[in-house]
Short mmCIF file of C-alpha atoms and ligand atoms in Angstrom, two decimals:
data_model
loop_
_atom_site.label_atom_id
_atom_site.label_comp_id
_atom_site.label_asym_id
_atom_site.label_seq_id
_atom_site.Cartn_x
_atom_site.Cartn_y
_atom_site.Cartn_z
CA MET A 268 0.00 0.00 0.00
CA THR A 269 1.12 3.57 -0.64
CA SER A 270 0.89 6.28 1.99
CA ASP A 271 -2.64 7.26 0.93
CA ASP A 272 -3.80 3.64 1.32
CA SER A 273 -4.53 3.20 -2.37
CA PRO A 274 -3.08 0.06 -3.97
CA SER A 275 0.40 0.32 -5.51
CA ILE A 276 1.12 -0.67 -9.10
CA GLU A 277 2.61 -3.91 -7.71
CA ASN A 278 -0.76 -4.63 -6.09
CA LEU A 279 -2.48 -4.04 -9.40
CA LEU A 280 -0.11 -6.37 -11.23
CA ALA A 281 -0.69 -9.04 -8.59
CA ASN A 282 -4.45 -8.53 -8.91
CA ASN A 283 -4.14 -8.89 -12.64
CA ALA A 284 -2.15 -12.13 -12.44
CA ALA A 285 -4.68 -13.59 -9.99
CA TRP A 286 -7.58 -12.56 -12.23
CA ALA A 287 -5.98 -14.07 -15.35
CA ARG A 288 -5.37 -17.34 -13.47
CA ARG A 289 -8.96 -17.42 -12.19
CA VAL A 290 -10.49 -16.79 -15.62
CA GLU A 291 -8.26 -19.37 -17.28
CA THR A 292 -9.15 -21.93 -14.60
CA GLU A 293 -12.87 -21.32 -15.02
CA LYS A 294 -12.74 -21.18 -18.83
CA PRO A 295 -9.63 -22.94 -20.15
CA GLY A 296 -8.47 -21.35 -23.43
CA PHE A 297 -10.48 -18.17 -22.79
CA PHE A 298 -7.67 -15.72 -23.59
CA ARG A 299 -6.32 -17.68 -26.55
CA THR A 300 -9.77 -17.76 -28.14
CA LEU A 301 -10.39 -14.08 -27.42
CA ALA A 302 -7.00 -13.04 -28.79
CA ASN A 303 -7.98 -14.33 -32.22
CA GLN A 304 -11.07 -12.16 -32.62
CA GLN A 305 -13.55 -9.91 -30.90
CA ALA A 306 -17.20 -10.03 -31.91
CA PRO A 307 -19.14 -7.82 -29.50
CA HIS A 308 -22.80 -7.08 -30.18
CA TYR A 309 -22.80 -3.94 -28.04
CA LEU A 310 -21.16 -0.54 -28.12
CA TRP A 311 -21.16 1.40 -24.84
CA ILE A 312 -20.86 5.18 -24.91
CA GLY A 313 -20.58 6.30 -21.29
CA CYS A 314 -19.00 8.68 -18.81
CA SER A 315 -15.36 8.28 -17.71
CA ASP A 316 -16.56 8.31 -14.09
CA SER A 317 -14.81 5.53 -12.13
CA ARG A 318 -18.10 4.60 -10.47
CA VAL A 319 -19.70 3.45 -13.73
CA PRO A 320 -17.66 0.43 -14.89
CA ALA A 321 -19.21 -0.49 -18.23
CA ASN A 322 -18.74 -4.28 -18.39
CA GLU A 323 -19.58 -4.85 -14.74
CA VAL A 324 -22.78 -2.81 -14.81
CA VAL A 325 -24.29 -4.94 -17.57
CA GLY A 326 -22.61 -8.24 -16.72
CA LEU A 327 -20.65 -8.62 -19.95
CA ALA A 328 -17.32 -10.42 -20.24
CA PRO A 329 -14.21 -9.23 -22.09
CA GLY A 330 -14.96 -9.45 -25.82
CA GLU A 331 -18.67 -8.70 -25.41
CA LEU A 332 -18.71 -4.92 -25.10
CA PHE A 333 -16.95 -2.29 -27.25
CA VAL A 334 -16.44 0.79 -25.11
CA HIS A 335 -16.05 4.52 -25.58
CA ARG A 336 -15.96 6.77 -22.51
CA ASN A 337 -15.43 10.47 -22.03
CA VAL A 338 -16.33 13.12 -19.45
CA ALA A 339 -20.14 13.35 -19.29
CA ASN A 340 -20.69 10.80 -22.10
CA LEU A 341 -20.85 13.33 -24.92
CA VAL A 342 -21.34 12.52 -28.60
CA GLN A 343 -19.99 15.54 -30.44
CA LEU A 344 -19.97 15.62 -34.21
CA ALA A 345 -16.47 17.15 -34.26
CA ASP A 346 -15.02 14.50 -31.92
CA LEU A 347 -12.95 12.27 -34.17
CA ASN A 348 -12.34 9.79 -31.34
CA CYS A 349 -16.01 9.10 -30.66
CA LEU A 350 -16.88 9.09 -34.37
CA ALA A 351 -14.06 6.65 -35.19
CA VAL A 352 -15.13 4.29 -32.40
CA THR A 353 -18.74 4.44 -33.59
CA GLN A 354 -17.80 3.87 -37.21
CA PHE A 355 -15.55 0.93 -36.37
CA ALA A 356 -18.20 -0.58 -34.09
CA ILE A 357 -20.98 -0.34 -36.68
CA GLU A 358 -19.17 -1.03 -39.94
CA VAL A 359 -16.41 -3.43 -38.92
CA LEU A 360 -17.62 -5.15 -35.75
CA LYS A 361 -21.26 -4.85 -36.83
CA VAL A 362 -22.64 -4.24 -33.37
CA SER A 363 -26.43 -4.22 -33.31
CA HIS A 364 -26.93 -2.21 -30.12
CA ILE A 365 -25.50 1.06 -28.85
CA LEU A 366 -26.05 2.01 -25.22
CA VAL A 367 -25.75 5.74 -24.61
CA CYS A 368 -25.34 5.56 -20.85
CA GLY A 369 -25.40 8.63 -18.64
CA HIS A 370 -25.51 8.56 -14.88
CA TYR A 371 -27.15 10.49 -12.09
CA GLY A 372 -24.66 12.47 -10.02
CA CYS A 373 -22.46 13.20 -13.05
CA SER A 374 -19.80 15.78 -12.07
CA GLY A 375 -19.48 17.08 -15.63
CA VAL A 376 -23.21 17.72 -15.80
CA ARG A 377 -23.13 19.38 -12.37
CA ALA A 378 -20.29 21.69 -13.43
CA ALA A 379 -22.32 22.74 -16.48
CA LEU A 380 -25.42 23.30 -14.36
CA HIS A 381 -23.58 25.51 -11.88
CA GLY A 382 -21.16 27.17 -14.27
CA ASP A 383 -18.24 25.90 -12.17
CA ARG A 384 -14.68 26.81 -13.14
CA ILE A 385 -13.02 23.48 -13.94
CA GLY A 386 -10.27 24.47 -16.34
CA LEU A 387 -9.85 22.86 -19.73
CA ALA A 388 -12.80 20.53 -19.20
CA GLU A 389 -15.04 23.61 -19.36
CA HIS A 390 -14.52 23.64 -23.11
CA TRP A 391 -15.45 19.98 -23.31
CA ILE A 392 -18.74 20.39 -21.45
CA ARG A 393 -19.68 23.63 -23.27
CA PRO A 394 -22.52 21.84 -25.14
CA LEU A 395 -24.05 21.02 -21.74
CA ARG A 396 -24.12 24.71 -20.84
CA SER A 397 -26.17 25.29 -24.00
CA LEU A 398 -28.42 22.32 -23.18
CA CYS A 399 -28.97 23.79 -19.75
CA GLU A 400 -29.98 27.16 -21.22
CA GLU A 401 -32.32 25.50 -23.72
CA HIS A 402 -34.17 23.81 -20.86
CA ARG A 403 -33.86 26.66 -18.36
CA ALA A 404 -37.64 27.00 -17.80
CA GLU A 405 -38.15 23.28 -17.19
CA LEU A 406 -35.15 23.08 -14.87
CA ASP A 407 -36.10 26.21 -12.90
CA ALA A 408 -39.57 24.77 -12.29
CA LEU A 409 -38.10 21.79 -10.41
CA ALA A 410 -38.12 21.66 -6.62
CA ASP A 411 -34.44 21.83 -5.85
CA ASP A 412 -30.92 21.64 -7.16
CA GLU A 413 -30.73 17.87 -6.84
CA ALA A 414 -33.82 17.48 -9.02
CA ARG A 415 -32.38 19.92 -11.59
CA HIS A 416 -29.11 18.03 -11.65
CA ALA A 417 -30.88 14.67 -12.11
CA ARG A 418 -33.05 16.04 -14.91
CA LEU A 419 -30.08 17.57 -16.71
CA CYS A 420 -28.34 14.17 -16.54
CA GLU A 421 -31.38 12.66 -18.29
CA LEU A 422 -31.63 15.46 -20.86
CA ASN A 423 -27.95 14.94 -21.59
CA VAL A 424 -28.47 11.26 -22.45
CA LEU A 425 -31.38 12.15 -24.73
CA ARG A 426 -29.36 14.88 -26.47
CA GLN A 427 -26.31 12.65 -26.96
CA SER A 428 -28.54 9.87 -28.34
CA ARG A 429 -29.98 12.42 -30.73
CA ASN A 430 -26.48 13.53 -31.77
CA LEU A 431 -25.62 9.88 -32.39
CA MET A 432 -28.68 9.41 -34.62
CA HIS A 433 -27.46 12.36 -36.67
CA THR A 434 -24.08 10.86 -37.44
CA GLN A 435 -23.49 9.80 -41.01
CA VAL A 436 -22.45 6.33 -39.91
CA VAL A 437 -25.73 5.66 -38.07
CA GLN A 438 -27.83 7.21 -40.85
CA ASP A 439 -26.03 5.09 -43.45
CA SER A 440 -26.40 1.88 -41.46
CA TRP A 441 -30.16 2.34 -41.19
CA ALA A 442 -30.39 3.34 -44.88
CA ARG A 443 -28.79 0.06 -45.95
CA GLY A 444 -31.03 -1.95 -43.63
CA GLN A 445 -28.42 -2.89 -41.03
CA GLN A 446 -29.97 -3.83 -37.70
CA LEU A 447 -28.99 -1.17 -35.16
CA ALA A 448 -30.77 -0.05 -31.99
CA ILE A 449 -29.79 2.99 -29.93
CA HIS A 450 -30.67 2.70 -26.25
CA PRO A 451 -30.74 5.90 -24.17
CA VAL A 452 -30.12 4.68 -20.61
CA ILE A 453 -29.14 6.18 -17.28
CA TYR A 454 -27.33 4.59 -14.36
CA GLY A 455 -28.00 5.36 -10.71
CA LEU A 456 -24.89 5.67 -8.53
CA LYS A 457 -27.05 5.22 -5.42
CA ASP A 458 -28.74 1.95 -6.40
CA GLY A 459 -26.56 0.52 -9.17
CA LEU A 460 -29.54 0.27 -11.50
CA MET A 461 -29.66 1.21 -15.17
CA ARG A 462 -32.95 2.52 -16.54
CA GLN A 463 -34.19 3.05 -20.09
CA LEU A 464 -35.17 6.65 -20.81
CA THR A 465 -37.04 5.89 -24.04
CA ASP A 466 -37.79 2.86 -26.16
CA PRO A 467 -34.84 1.79 -28.29
CA ILE A 468 -34.46 3.83 -31.49
CA VAL A 469 -34.15 1.46 -34.43
CA SER A 470 -34.87 3.45 -37.61
CA ASN A 471 -34.56 6.82 -39.28
CA GLU A 472 -38.34 7.25 -39.25
CA GLN A 473 -38.44 6.68 -35.51
CA ALA A 474 -35.49 8.99 -34.95
CA ILE A 475 -37.18 11.76 -36.93
CA ALA A 476 -40.47 11.27 -35.07
CA LEU A 477 -38.59 11.45 -31.76
CA LEU A 478 -36.84 14.65 -32.77
CA HIS A 479 -40.16 16.33 -33.46
CA ALA A 480 -41.99 14.94 -30.45
CO1 CO B 611 -20.17 11.53 -15.25
#
C-alpha cells in the first residue's frame, strides 16, 4: 500500500495475475480464443466516471462490449475519437446495439449546471451549458438543485442519443437496412440500476419522429 492507502502498481499487477489465473481456470483457453477475434454485439458510450464500470454494470465479459468513454458521455460531431469508435463498431464489428449511458450524479453535468470553473474541461462540457440554457424554464420549475441536476443528466443522455442518430455512420447503417438499436439509458450511482429513458431507437423514421416529439 502507498501512503494514501490506495493500492500500488505492484498490487495491481498481482491482482491482474490472480484474475488471469482465475479466468483461465474457469474457462480454459479463454484468452487464446479471445486473442484471435472480438465479436461484440454492443457498443457502450458512457462517462469516464470511475463509479460506472461499463462491463460490470451490464454483466458482460471481455470481448462482449466495445467501449467509448469520455467526461459526461458526450457525442460531439467534431469529436474524431467518438466518431471513429462508432464507425468501427458499426461497420467493422457490426454491433447491433449502442447504449448511450449517462448517470445520475455526473460531475461534468453538475459543473455545467452551476457554471463551475473546472479548467480545460469547461470547453469539453460547453454543449451542456447550452443544453442547460435550452431547458432553463423546465429546470427552474423543479423543486431543488438535486432534481435539476438529475433532470439535466437525463436530458444529456437524450441529447447525446440524438447527436448519435445524426451521425453519417448511423444514418447510413439504417439506410442500408443494417440492424442497429440505440438505447438511451441512465445509471443510478445510489442503487446501481440502469434505466431506459425511451424505447430503443431502431430506424430513421423513428429517430425523426422522436426529434419532433
Ligand atoms: Co459523469
